[in-house]
JSON list of C-alpha atoms in Angstrom, two decimals:
[
{"chain": "Z", "resi": 73, "resn": "UNK", "atom": "CA", "xyz": [-11.27, -28.92, 30.04]},
{"chain": "Z", "resi": 74, "resn": "UNK", "atom": "CA", "xyz": [-8.52, -26.46, 29.36]},
{"chain": "Z", "resi": 75, "resn": "UNK", "atom": "CA", "xyz": [-8.33, -23.46, 26.65]},
{"chain": "Z", "resi": 76, "resn": "UNK", "atom": "CA", "xyz": [-7.93, -23.20, 22.85]},
{"chain": "Z", "resi": 77, "resn": "UNK", "atom": "CA", "xyz": [-6.52, -20.32, 21.02]},
{"chain": "Z", "resi": 78, "resn": "UNK", "atom": "CA", "xyz": [-8.90, -19.28, 18.20]},
{"chain": "Z", "resi": 79, "resn": "UNK", "atom": "CA", "xyz": [-8.97, -16.32, 15.49]},
{"chain": "Z", "resi": 80, "resn": "UNK", "atom": "CA", "xyz": [-11.47, -15.73, 12.56]},
{"chain": "Z", "resi": 81, "resn": "UNK", "atom": "CA", "xyz": [-10.47, -14.04, 9.42]},
{"chain": "Z", "resi": 82, "resn": "UNK", "atom": "CA", "xyz": [-11.28, -13.91, 6.01]},
{"chain": "Z", "resi": 83, "resn": "UNK", "atom": "CA", "xyz": [-8.93, -16.10, 3.60]},
{"chain": "Z", "resi": 84, "resn": "UNK", "atom": "CA", "xyz": [-7.50, -14.20, 0.77]},
{"chain": "Z", "resi": 85, "resn": "UNK", "atom": "CA", "xyz": [-8.31, -16.58, -1.99]},
{"chain": "Z", "resi": 86, "resn": "UNK", "atom": "CA", "xyz": [-5.55, -18.34, -4.54]},
{"chain": "Z", "resi": 87, "resn": "UNK", "atom": "CA", "xyz": [-3.38, -17.31, -6.62]},
{"chain": "Z", "resi": 88, "resn": "UNK", "atom": "CA", "xyz": [-3.33, -14.19, -4.36]},
{"chain": "Z", "resi": 89, "resn": "UNK", "atom": "CA", "xyz": [-3.21, -16.04, -0.78]},
{"chain": "Z", "resi": 90, "resn": "UNK", "atom": "CA", "xyz": [-0.35, -18.24, -1.58]},
{"chain": "Z", "resi": 91, "resn": "UNK", "atom": "CA", "xyz": [2.03, -15.62, -3.70]},
{"chain": "Z", "resi": 92, "resn": "UNK", "atom": "CA", "xyz": [1.53, -13.10, -0.41]},
{"chain": "Z", "resi": 93, "resn": "UNK", "atom": "CA", "xyz": [2.53, -16.12, 2.06]},
{"chain": "Z", "resi": 94, "resn": "UNK", "atom": "CA", "xyz": [5.60, -16.65, -0.27]},
{"chain": "Z", "resi": 95, "resn": "UNK", "atom": "CA", "xyz": [6.34, -13.21, -0.52]},
{"chain": "Z", "resi": 96, "resn": "UNK", "atom": "CA", "xyz": [6.17, -13.00, 3.29]},
{"chain": "Z", "resi": 97, "resn": "UNK", "atom": "CA", "xyz": [8.80, -16.15, 3.69]},
{"chain": "Z", "resi": 98, "resn": "UNK", "atom": "CA", "xyz": [11.03, -14.23, 1.45]},
{"chain": "Z", "resi": 99, "resn": "UNK", "atom": "CA", "xyz": [11.30, -11.35, 4.06]},
{"chain": "Z", "resi": 100, "resn": "UNK", "atom": "CA", "xyz": [12.60, -13.64, 6.36]},
{"chain": "Z", "resi": 101, "resn": "UNK", "atom": "CA", "xyz": [9.15, -13.90, 8.39]},
{"chain": "Z", "resi": 102, "resn": "UNK", "atom": "CA", "xyz": [9.60, -17.33, 9.81]},
{"chain": "Z", "resi": 103, "resn": "UNK", "atom": "CA", "xyz": [6.01, -17.16, 11.05]},
{"chain": "Z", "resi": 104, "resn": "UNK", "atom": "CA", "xyz": [4.76, -16.90, 7.44]},
{"chain": "Z", "resi": 105, "resn": "UNK", "atom": "CA", "xyz": [4.01, -20.57, 6.55]},
{"chain": "Z", "resi": 106, "resn": "UNK", "atom": "CA", "xyz": [2.40, -20.99, 10.07]},
{"chain": "Z", "resi": 107, "resn": "UNK", "atom": "CA", "xyz": [-0.43, -18.19, 9.13]},
{"chain": "Z", "resi": 108, "resn": "UNK", "atom": "CA", "xyz": [-2.81, -18.39, 6.03]},
{"chain": "Z", "resi": 109, "resn": "UNK", "atom": "CA", "xyz": [-2.52, -14.88, 4.10]},
{"chain": "Z", "resi": 110, "resn": "UNK", "atom": "CA", "xyz": [-5.78, -13.15, 5.50]},
{"chain": "Z", "resi": 111, "resn": "UNK", "atom": "CA", "xyz": [-7.74, -10.46, 6.90]},
{"chain": "Z", "resi": 112, "resn": "UNK", "atom": "CA", "xyz": [-8.32, -10.73, 10.36]},
{"chain": "Z", "resi": 113, "resn": "UNK", "atom": "CA", "xyz": [-11.85, -10.43, 11.94]},
{"chain": "Z", "resi": 114, "resn": "UNK", "atom": "CA", "xyz": [-10.69, -11.80, 15.64]},
{"chain": "Z", "resi": 115, "resn": "UNK", "atom": "CA", "xyz": [-7.54, -11.59, 16.74]},
{"chain": "Z", "resi": 116, "resn": "UNK", "atom": "CA", "xyz": [-5.78, -14.91, 18.76]},
{"chain": "Z", "resi": 117, "resn": "UNK", "atom": "CA", "xyz": [-8.23, -15.19, 21.56]},
{"chain": "Z", "resi": 118, "resn": "UNK", "atom": "CA", "xyz": [-8.31, -17.74, 24.48]},
{"chain": "Z", "resi": 119, "resn": "UNK", "atom": "CA", "xyz": [-11.20, -19.38, 25.27]},
{"chain": "Z", "resi": 120, "resn": "UNK", "atom": "CA", "xyz": [-12.57, -22.34, 27.14]},
{"chain": "Z", "resi": 121, "resn": "UNK", "atom": "CA", "xyz": [-12.30, -25.70, 24.65]},
{"chain": "Z", "resi": 122, "resn": "UNK", "atom": "CA", "xyz": [-16.13, -26.11, 25.88]},
{"chain": "Z", "resi": 123, "resn": "UNK", "atom": "CA", "xyz": [-16.86, -22.97, 24.47]},
{"chain": "Z", "resi": 124, "resn": "UNK", "atom": "CA", "xyz": [-16.61, -24.16, 21.02]},
{"chain": "Z", "resi": 125, "resn": "UNK", "atom": "CA", "xyz": [-20.36, -25.32, 19.86]},
{"chain": "Z", "resi": 126, "resn": "UNK", "atom": "CA", "xyz": [-21.15, -21.76, 21.19]},
{"chain": "Z", "resi": 127, "resn": "UNK", "atom": "CA", "xyz": [-18.62, -20.34, 18.99]},
{"chain": "Z", "resi": 128, "resn": "UNK", "atom": "CA", "xyz": [-19.47, -22.18, 16.14]},
{"chain": "Z", "resi": 129, "resn": "UNK", "atom": "CA", "xyz": [-23.00, -21.44, 16.60]},
{"chain": "Z", "resi": 130, "resn": "UNK", "atom": "CA", "xyz": [-22.54, -17.83, 17.12]},
{"chain": "Z", "resi": 131, "resn": "UNK", "atom": "CA", "xyz": [-20.32, -17.38, 14.11]},
{"chain": "Z", "resi": 132, "resn": "UNK", "atom": "CA", "xyz": [-23.17, -19.05, 12.00]},
{"chain": "Z", "resi": 133, "resn": "UNK", "atom": "CA", "xyz": [-25.69, -16.34, 13.03]},
{"chain": "Z", "resi": 134, "resn": "UNK", "atom": "CA", "xyz": [-23.13, -13.91, 12.12]},
{"chain": "Z", "resi": 135, "resn": "UNK", "atom": "CA", "xyz": [-22.53, -15.40, 8.59]},
{"chain": "Z", "resi": 136, "resn": "UNK", "atom": "CA", "xyz": [-26.20, -15.81, 8.13]},
{"chain": "Z", "resi": 137, "resn": "UNK", "atom": "CA", "xyz": [-26.59, -11.68, 8.65]},
{"chain": "Z", "resi": 138, "resn": "UNK", "atom": "CA", "xyz": [-23.66, -11.24, 6.20]},
{"chain": "Z", "resi": 139, "resn": "UNK", "atom": "CA", "xyz": [-23.77, -11.07, 2.68]},
{"chain": "Z", "resi": 140, "resn": "UNK", "atom": "CA", "xyz": [-21.17, -11.43, 0.07]},
{"chain": "Z", "resi": 141, "resn": "UNK", "atom": "CA", "xyz": [-18.94, -8.03, -0.87]},
{"chain": "Z", "resi": 142, "resn": "UNK", "atom": "CA", "xyz": [-16.22, -7.02, -3.22]},
{"chain": "Z", "resi": 143, "resn": "UNK", "atom": "CA", "xyz": [-12.54, -6.93, -1.72]},
{"chain": "Z", "resi": 144, "resn": "UNK", "atom": "CA", "xyz": [-9.71, -5.20, -3.07]},
{"chain": "Z", "resi": 145, "resn": "UNK", "atom": "CA", "xyz": [-6.22, -5.12, -1.75]},
{"chain": "Z", "resi": 146, "resn": "UNK", "atom": "CA", "xyz": [-4.02, -2.27, -3.11]},
{"chain": "Z", "resi": 147, "resn": "UNK", "atom": "CA", "xyz": [-0.43, -1.16, -2.05]},
{"chain": "Z", "resi": 148, "resn": "UNK", "atom": "CA", "xyz": [1.39, -0.77, 0.90]},
{"chain": "Z", "resi": 149, "resn": "UNK", "atom": "CA", "xyz": [1.12, 0.44, 4.92]},
{"chain": "Z", "resi": 150, "resn": "UNK", "atom": "CA", "xyz": [2.55, -0.04, 7.77]},
{"chain": "Z", "resi": 151, "resn": "UNK", "atom": "CA", "xyz": [2.03, -0.03, 12.21]},
{"chain": "Z", "resi": 152, "resn": "UNK", "atom": "CA", "xyz": [5.69, 1.14, 12.80]},
{"chain": "Z", "resi": 153, "resn": "UNK", "atom": "CA", "xyz": [6.36, 2.39, 15.15]},
{"chain": "Z", "resi": 154, "resn": "UNK", "atom": "CA", "xyz": [3.60, 1.49, 17.11]},
{"chain": "Z", "resi": 155, "resn": "UNK", "atom": "CA", "xyz": [3.98, -2.08, 15.94]},
{"chain": "Z", "resi": 156, "resn": "UNK", "atom": "CA", "xyz": [6.28, -4.10, 13.75]},
{"chain": "Z", "resi": 157, "resn": "UNK", "atom": "CA", "xyz": [4.23, -4.54, 10.73]},
{"chain": "Z", "resi": 158, "resn": "UNK", "atom": "CA", "xyz": [3.99, -4.00, 7.27]},
{"chain": "Z", "resi": 159, "resn": "UNK", "atom": "CA", "xyz": [0.70, -4.80, 5.36]},
{"chain": "Z", "resi": 160, "resn": "UNK", "atom": "CA", "xyz": [-1.32, -4.76, 2.07]},
{"chain": "Z", "resi": 161, "resn": "UNK", "atom": "CA", "xyz": [-3.78, -2.31, 2.27]},
{"chain": "Z", "resi": 162, "resn": "UNK", "atom": "CA", "xyz": [-7.39, -3.15, 1.99]},
{"chain": "Z", "resi": 163, "resn": "UNK", "atom": "CA", "xyz": [-8.94, -0.30, -0.25]},
{"chain": "Z", "resi": 164, "resn": "UNK", "atom": "CA", "xyz": [-12.47, -2.29, -0.72]},
{"chain": "Z", "resi": 165, "resn": "UNK", "atom": "CA", "xyz": [-14.10, -4.18, 1.80]},
{"chain": "Z", "resi": 166, "resn": "UNK", "atom": "CA", "xyz": [-13.08, -2.51, 4.60]},
{"chain": "Z", "resi": 167, "resn": "UNK", "atom": "CA", "xyz": [-16.24, -1.05, 5.82]},
{"chain": "Z", "resi": 168, "resn": "UNK", "atom": "CA", "xyz": [-17.94, -4.64, 5.59]},
{"chain": "Z", "resi": 169, "resn": "UNK", "atom": "CA", "xyz": [-14.94, -6.33, 7.38]},
{"chain": "Z", "resi": 170, "resn": "UNK", "atom": "CA", "xyz": [-15.47, -3.73, 10.34]},
{"chain": "Z", "resi": 171, "resn": "UNK", "atom": "CA", "xyz": [-19.10, -4.64, 10.45]},
{"chain": "Z", "resi": 172, "resn": "UNK", "atom": "CA", "xyz": [-18.28, -8.43, 10.32]},
{"chain": "Z", "resi": 173, "resn": "UNK", "atom": "CA", "xyz": [-15.65, -8.08, 13.31]},
{"chain": "Z", "resi": 174, "resn": "UNK", "atom": "CA", "xyz": [-17.60, -5.84, 15.38]},
{"chain": "Z", "resi": 175, "resn": "UNK", "atom": "CA", "xyz": [-20.48, -9.02, 15.30]},
{"chain": "Z", "resi": 176, "resn": "UNK", "atom": "CA", "xyz": [-17.80, -11.30, 15.97]},
{"chain": "Z", "resi": 177, "resn": "UNK", "atom": "CA", "xyz": [-16.73, -9.50, 19.03]},
{"chain": "Z", "resi": 178, "resn": "UNK", "atom": "CA", "xyz": [-20.27, -9.10, 20.01]},
{"chain": "Z", "resi": 179, "resn": "UNK", "atom": "CA", "xyz": [-20.48, -8.44, 24.09]},
{"chain": "Z", "resi": 180, "resn": "UNK", "atom": "CA", "xyz": [-23.32, -10.66, 24.07]},
{"chain": "Z", "resi": 181, "resn": "UNK", "atom": "CA", "xyz": [-21.16, -13.55, 22.15]},
{"chain": "Z", "resi": 182, "resn": "UNK", "atom": "CA", "xyz": [-18.90, -16.27, 23.03]},
{"chain": "Z", "resi": 183, "resn": "UNK", "atom": "CA", "xyz": [-16.12, -14.11, 21.29]},
{"chain": "Z", "resi": 184, "resn": "UNK", "atom": "CA", "xyz": [-16.43, -10.87, 23.33]},
{"chain": "Z", "resi": 185, "resn": "UNK", "atom": "CA", "xyz": [-13.36, -9.38, 23.65]},
{"chain": "Z", "resi": 186, "resn": "UNK", "atom": "CA", "xyz": [-11.73, -5.64, 23.72]},
{"chain": "Z", "resi": 187, "resn": "UNK", "atom": "CA", "xyz": [-8.91, -4.65, 20.96]},
{"chain": "Z", "resi": 188, "resn": "UNK", "atom": "CA", "xyz": [-5.32, -3.58, 21.61]},
{"chain": "Z", "resi": 189, "resn": "UNK", "atom": "CA", "xyz": [-5.43, -1.68, 18.92]},
{"chain": "Z", "resi": 190, "resn": "UNK", "atom": "CA", "xyz": [-8.45, 0.34, 16.66]},
{"chain": "Z", "resi": 191, "resn": "UNK", "atom": "CA", "xyz": [-9.45, -2.29, 14.17]},
{"chain": "Z", "resi": 192, "resn": "UNK", "atom": "CA", "xyz": [-8.14, -1.58, 10.80]},
{"chain": "Z", "resi": 193, "resn": "UNK", "atom": "CA", "xyz": [-8.40, -4.42, 8.21]},
{"chain": "Z", "resi": 194, "resn": "UNK", "atom": "CA", "xyz": [-5.00, -5.26, 6.24]},
{"chain": "Z", "resi": 195, "resn": "UNK", "atom": "CA", "xyz": [-3.12, -8.10, 4.94]},
{"chain": "Z", "resi": 196, "resn": "UNK", "atom": "CA", "xyz": [-0.14, -8.82, 7.19]},
{"chain": "Z", "resi": 197, "resn": "UNK", "atom": "CA", "xyz": [3.38, -9.46, 4.72]},
{"chain": "Z", "resi": 198, "resn": "UNK", "atom": "CA", "xyz": [6.12, -8.88, 7.51]},
{"chain": "Z", "resi": 199, "resn": "UNK", "atom": "CA", "xyz": [5.86, -8.70, 11.21]},
{"chain": "Z", "resi": 200, "resn": "UNK", "atom": "CA", "xyz": [8.57, -8.68, 13.77]},
{"chain": "Z", "resi": 201, "resn": "UNK", "atom": "CA", "xyz": [11.33, -9.18, 11.45]},
{"chain": "Z", "resi": 202, "resn": "UNK", "atom": "CA", "xyz": [14.64, -6.68, 10.47]},
{"chain": "Z", "resi": 203, "resn": "UNK", "atom": "CA", "xyz": [13.79, -2.86, 9.65]},
{"chain": "Z", "resi": 204, "resn": "UNK", "atom": "CA", "xyz": [15.74, -3.65, 6.25]},
{"chain": "Z", "resi": 205, "resn": "UNK", "atom": "CA", "xyz": [13.43, -6.26, 5.33]},
{"chain": "Z", "resi": 206, "resn": "UNK", "atom": "CA", "xyz": [10.17, -4.75, 6.86]},
{"chain": "Z", "resi": 207, "resn": "UNK", "atom": "CA", "xyz": [11.35, -1.43, 4.15]},
{"chain": "Z", "resi": 208, "resn": "UNK", "atom": "CA", "xyz": [11.84, -3.94, 1.58]},
{"chain": "Z", "resi": 209, "resn": "UNK", "atom": "CA", "xyz": [8.44, -5.40, 2.04]},
{"chain": "Z", "resi": 210, "resn": "UNK", "atom": "CA", "xyz": [6.98, -2.37, 2.05]},
{"chain": "Z", "resi": 211, "resn": "UNK", "atom": "CA", "xyz": [8.40, -1.08, -1.39]},
{"chain": "Z", "resi": 212, "resn": "UNK", "atom": "CA", "xyz": [8.31, -4.34, -3.24]},
{"chain": "Z", "resi": 213, "resn": "UNK", "atom": "CA", "xyz": [4.84, -4.95, -2.80]},
{"chain": "Z", "resi": 214, "resn": "UNK", "atom": "CA", "xyz": [3.72, -1.29, -3.02]},
{"chain": "Z", "resi": 215, "resn": "UNK", "atom": "CA", "xyz": [2.11, -1.59, -6.41]},
{"chain": "Z", "resi": 216, "resn": "UNK", "atom": "CA", "xyz": [0.40, -4.83, -5.91]},
{"chain": "Z", "resi": 217, "resn": "UNK", "atom": "CA", "xyz": [-3.36, -5.36, -6.14]},
{"chain": "Z", "resi": 218, "resn": "UNK", "atom": "CA", "xyz": [-5.79, -8.50, -5.89]},
{"chain": "Z", "resi": 219, "resn": "UNK", "atom": "CA", "xyz": [-9.56, -8.27, -5.95]},
{"chain": "Z", "resi": 220, "resn": "UNK", "atom": "CA", "xyz": [-12.65, -10.76, -5.29]},
{"chain": "Z", "resi": 221, "resn": "UNK", "atom": "CA", "xyz": [-15.96, -11.20, -4.00]},
{"chain": "Z", "resi": 222, "resn": "UNK", "atom": "CA", "xyz": [-15.65, -12.36, -0.62]},
{"chain": "Z", "resi": 223, "resn": "UNK", "atom": "CA", "xyz": [-18.40, -14.88, 0.34]},
{"chain": "Z", "resi": 224, "resn": "UNK", "atom": "CA", "xyz": [-17.48, -16.56, 3.51]},
{"chain": "Z", "resi": 225, "resn": "UNK", "atom": "CA", "xyz": [-15.08, -16.07, 6.76]},
{"chain": "Z", "resi": 226, "resn": "UNK", "atom": "CA", "xyz": [-13.28, -19.06, 8.80]},
{"chain": "Z", "resi": 227, "resn": "UNK", "atom": "CA", "xyz": [-12.67, -20.05, 12.30]},
{"chain": "Z", "resi": 228, "resn": "UNK", "atom": "CA", "xyz": [-8.93, -21.02, 12.78]},
{"chain": "Z", "resi": 229, "resn": "UNK", "atom": "CA", "xyz": [-7.45, -22.64, 16.03]},
{"chain": "Z", "resi": 230, "resn": "UNK", "atom": "CA", "xyz": [-3.62, -22.36, 16.70]},
{"chain": "Z", "resi": 231, "resn": "UNK", "atom": "CA", "xyz": [-1.68, -25.44, 17.54]},
{"chain": "Z", "resi": 232, "resn": "UNK", "atom": "CA", "xyz": [0.72, -26.05, 20.13]},
{"chain": "Z", "resi": 233, "resn": "UNK", "atom": "CA", "xyz": [3.41, -25.83, 17.06]},
{"chain": "Z", "resi": 234, "resn": "UNK", "atom": "CA", "xyz": [2.00, -22.23, 16.45]},
{"chain": "Z", "resi": 235, "resn": "UNK", "atom": "CA", "xyz": [0.44, -23.35, 13.06]},
{"chain": "Z", "resi": 236, "resn": "UNK", "atom": "CA", "xyz": [-2.97, -21.95, 12.50]},
{"chain": "Z", "resi": 237, "resn": "UNK", "atom": "CA", "xyz": [-5.60, -24.54, 11.15]},
{"chain": "Z", "resi": 238, "resn": "UNK", "atom": "CA", "xyz": [-8.90, -23.90, 9.55]},
{"chain": "Z", "resi": 239, "resn": "UNK", "atom": "CA", "xyz": [-11.83, -25.72, 11.60]},
{"chain": "Z", "resi": 240, "resn": "UNK", "atom": "CA", "xyz": [-14.70, -24.16, 9.70]},
{"chain": "Z", "resi": 241, "resn": "UNK", "atom": "CA", "xyz": [-15.47, -21.99, 6.71]},
{"chain": "Z", "resi": 242, "resn": "UNK", "atom": "CA", "xyz": [-18.84, -20.17, 7.25]},
{"chain": "Z", "resi": 243, "resn": "UNK", "atom": "CA", "xyz": [-20.65, -18.97, 3.86]},
{"chain": "Z", "resi": 244, "resn": "UNK", "atom": "CA", "xyz": [-22.61, -15.70, 4.27]},
{"chain": "Z", "resi": 245, "resn": "UNK", "atom": "CA", "xyz": [-26.04, -16.31, 3.90]},
{"chain": "Z", "resi": 246, "resn": "UNK", "atom": "CA", "xyz": [-25.87, -19.52, 6.33]},
{"chain": "Z", "resi": 247, "resn": "UNK", "atom": "CA", "xyz": [-24.35, -22.75, 6.11]},
{"chain": "Z", "resi": 248, "resn": "UNK", "atom": "CA", "xyz": [-20.78, -24.23, 7.08]},
{"chain": "Z", "resi": 249, "resn": "UNK", "atom": "CA", "xyz": [-18.88, -25.28, 4.20]},
{"chain": "Z", "resi": 250, "resn": "UNK", "atom": "CA", "xyz": [-16.86, -28.68, 4.84]},
{"chain": "Z", "resi": 251, "resn": "UNK", "atom": "CA", "xyz": [-13.06, -28.18, 5.63]},
{"chain": "Z", "resi": 252, "resn": "UNK", "atom": "CA", "xyz": [-10.78, -30.85, 3.90]},
{"chain": "Z", "resi": 253, "resn": "UNK", "atom": "CA", "xyz": [-7.53, -31.60, 5.56]},
{"chain": "Z", "resi": 254, "resn": "UNK", "atom": "CA", "xyz": [-4.64, -29.16, 5.30]},
{"chain": "Z", "resi": 255, "resn": "UNK", "atom": "CA", "xyz": [-3.01, -30.40, 2.00]},
{"chain": "Z", "resi": 256, "resn": "UNK", "atom": "CA", "xyz": [-5.99, -31.89, 0.56]},
{"chain": "Z", "resi": 257, "resn": "UNK", "atom": "CA", "xyz": [-7.82, -30.69, -2.78]},
{"chain": "Z", "resi": 258, "resn": "UNK", "atom": "CA", "xyz": [-10.70, -28.16, -1.75]},
{"chain": "Z", "resi": 259, "resn": "UNK", "atom": "CA", "xyz": [-14.43, -28.80, -3.66]},
{"chain": "Z", "resi": 260, "resn": "UNK", "atom": "CA", "xyz": [-15.01, -25.31, -3.47]},
{"chain": "Z", "resi": 261, "resn": "UNK", "atom": "CA", "xyz": [-18.90, -26.44, -3.84]},
{"chain": "Z", "resi": 262, "resn": "UNK", "atom": "CA", "xyz": [-18.92, -28.51, -1.20]},
{"chain": "Z", "resi": 263, "resn": "UNK", "atom": "CA", "xyz": [-21.22, -27.92, 2.01]},
{"chain": "Z", "resi": 264, "resn": "UNK", "atom": "CA", "xyz": [-21.10, -30.60, 4.78]},
{"chain": "Z", "resi": 265, "resn": "UNK", "atom": "CA", "xyz": [-20.44, -30.73, 8.40]}
]
């Protein structure tokens, strides 16, 4: 049957998502266009492809228990020298992200796993690039701010081309929003399977 690589994250909405993706690409991060701008809830995790129905049911249950919350980004941070990452900080909504990621990775669920590092909600804007470019990302986005109400999270699958594609969006309070093909117009009010 095979395996798939899945991730779960909160999408950074427009216009912020595209702006940060463009900035990430501008710093020389070649992965920028293959990774939608996001706050990770579950890092890349390999699962048996037959487990997808259980994964979807589990995430729907997590979403049903969740409620919309305020998210605010402000300023930059880094995990260097431990990890070659520069990020925009989550300064509001971090505790809700922590609550969600714990439930996504619940030991009784299909996505149970240990993390390599303690969970720290953030939006990556540079990863594994030249130190000078990392410094530039850190400095140039140090005044960046964005705020929105987070009302959902999404399940993504990484393709063999290393591009992450959205499989489902899970709205808080229950339901799975329909996911149009990439590049298609999005009707934010549509909720179909």
